């Protein structure tokens, strides 16, 4: 471990020294002249040269090692007038130049320069999709309210297992193997129990980076994927907001300046959001659907009978606030806090509730006389969940988490280096009782330490991005060296090849088993400090971490100026996965079991976009297997074929109408078939029990081949029609009529073996929503 701690600073210093070439630096931010909003993924060029850069999600750009001389700096962005400024670069000097861009009075139908496509040529971007709030809102949303939880399954390699309590699975990784970040802070349970909605408010989203495999060393602590969500600042020029209501929920957003944005100066703004669901109250009046109360604890090993409720028993409340300070040179400080609640109440059967609350700060510091840009995050959160059944001991879980991140970025002419350090602490308290009454209890506090360095080189048509992460787990007395690599080759302006891969590890375990069809109780434990063995063996495992290797290859083809094709085959090798031993029969049996796994497949994405028309199509062919030492079996989220089509079209004199259609087709999930039934007599009266005359519960004999059967295909059509009525420059009314599952397809959720009853997912759900913007 000491050698690793010494190695990282040496690698960082060596990386920076590689970029320490002659010349000067040009950097700054690009803003909308009227609103102060950052211009994201805009292009900044030195006129008459090939020297330039793209802005990031904060509108920041930096061009290093620029030869001394006089230049004209040009900023361009789709829908905005170009801006040009004369600058003078000297050796060793730094030019801080803010660019203010004004929106075009007339929006052009075609623009030759595409910032997003230019970014595709200059960044590796393997298995990475960046989503904006406008893209999310283009989706036909359930209840007329689009949400990132509904948009994620539209992306390649991502599937959801159901409308109620459904979880997100990313290229063979279960939810616990995917890290969800909100402004740099880990969110442990980001999706509400109803499945359609997340804790995130769409209106506050700046960007969402979805990294489905092969992500670089900036990210760690998970073995499958990362979703990195960043929120925007509040309105910097005026008080604004919205009020919205539909049959599922109501919400409000309020934002405005404390110190107004002025050209050449800084700003201070606030952003507040609140949303509350009442579908538990409205569903009996609006939707005829019976919810089977057995589904919340149904899995492939057991089938528990339940009762039907003539309502959807879900409700939630989400609160979020943010205070942003932005200086004249682009440095900024954000303070944020949140409180998310979720409740499910099956009256007389069970009730479940969870709460997550926390807050923190993130900052970007741009020193006036240094080429380094410094960023950081410090945050704390606490997540509590409890499941109380009518008969039985409560299941509880609590996790408190703090994380501190500090990073440094140095920009060269065709090179960039970023390095940083992260401290992540987790305090967990977990209690679980299995089906025969054995209790698993864990209380622990553990700290994870990490350091990383990432280099980026542009050489000819190549963009090369090697990176290295060093992860240390003190509670396990273990360290993990995690090399990562990404590269892209621009064969031509319209054809690119790419690759990425690396090693990954994590020390966090979830109470949700990969055998579960759905389980609303999502608890968390840190990795075992006791001895663990190889799958179905008494031989000790070489470590107590979960680890994986990723490999991704792909191609990007610009078929026309508006039509793009992306193809990515991938492979993930999960060399060790750890789960709770839910079949623990004796007190001496281990609390944890291990297994290995593989996930591989190929994803196709086709995108076509004009000013009025947008098409997004994906097809995924995938395999996800696990090996528990007894047999190799497909997981319950192994979907062989998955297709998504999304079409939006704007029309009307001012494009104030928008129609959207989304269709999803997926092959059936695996399940373990039934071999027979038996009389499961409990002998609850001891010696007085008579198994000959008494009646026990109906027991189920499952097939020895795990997940050998397949459920029927799933398909669903969602539509929406939106009309925007504009009152003046700042106020408008948005009316949305939508229908989820338009042709009322009976998509199977699971089969209740005990009651011999098929349980379907949600039927057609029409709705109307209104949003007033001011």
Short mmCIF file of C-alpha atoms in Angstrom, two decimals, residues 137 143-146 201 203 241-246 249-253 722-727 730-737 768-774:
data_model
loop_
_atom_site.label_atom_id
_atom_site.label_comp_id
_atom_site.label_asym_id
_atom_site.label_seq_id
_atom_site.Cartn_x
_atom_site.Cartn_y
_atom_site.Cartn_z
CA UNK A 137 -39.05 16.25 -21.63
CA UNK A 143 -48.99 11.13 -16.02
CA UNK A 144 -47.83 13.74 -18.52
CA UNK A 145 -44.63 14.17 -16.50
CA UNK A 146 -41.37 13.01 -18.09
CA UNK A 201 -36.55 17.05 -10.71
CA UNK A 203 -36.48 21.03 -14.57
CA UNK A 241 -40.56 29.27 -11.80
CA UNK A 242 -43.41 26.94 -12.60
CA UNK A 243 -46.41 25.19 -11.08
CA UNK A 244 -47.50 21.82 -12.46
CA UNK A 245 -50.20 19.24 -11.73
CA UNK A 246 -51.38 15.93 -13.22
CA UNK A 249 -48.30 14.43 -8.72
CA UNK A 250 -47.98 18.18 -8.29
CA UNK A 251 -44.77 20.15 -8.27
CA UNK A 252 -43.38 23.66 -8.11
CA UNK A 253 -40.06 25.29 -9.01
CA UNK A 722 -48.20 18.91 -26.00
CA UNK A 723 -49.48 22.43 -26.63
CA UNK A 724 -47.69 25.55 -25.42
CA UNK A 725 -49.73 28.74 -25.11
CA UNK A 726 -47.43 31.74 -24.82
CA UNK A 727 -48.73 34.81 -22.97
CA UNK A 730 -41.63 34.92 -19.75
CA UNK A 731 -45.01 33.27 -19.08
CA UNK A 732 -46.72 30.36 -20.79
CA UNK A 733 -49.11 27.50 -20.18
CA UNK A 734 -48.18 23.99 -21.23
CA UNK A 735 -50.92 21.37 -21.62
CA UNK A 736 -50.00 17.70 -22.11
CA UNK A 737 -52.32 14.81 -22.94
CA UNK A 768 -53.75 15.27 -18.70
CA UNK A 769 -51.23 17.61 -17.11
CA UNK A 770 -50.90 21.40 -16.92
CA UNK A 771 -47.76 23.44 -16.28
CA UNK A 772 -47.68 27.20 -15.85
CA UNK A 773 -44.29 28.80 -16.42
CA UNK A 774 -43.51 32.32 -15.24
#
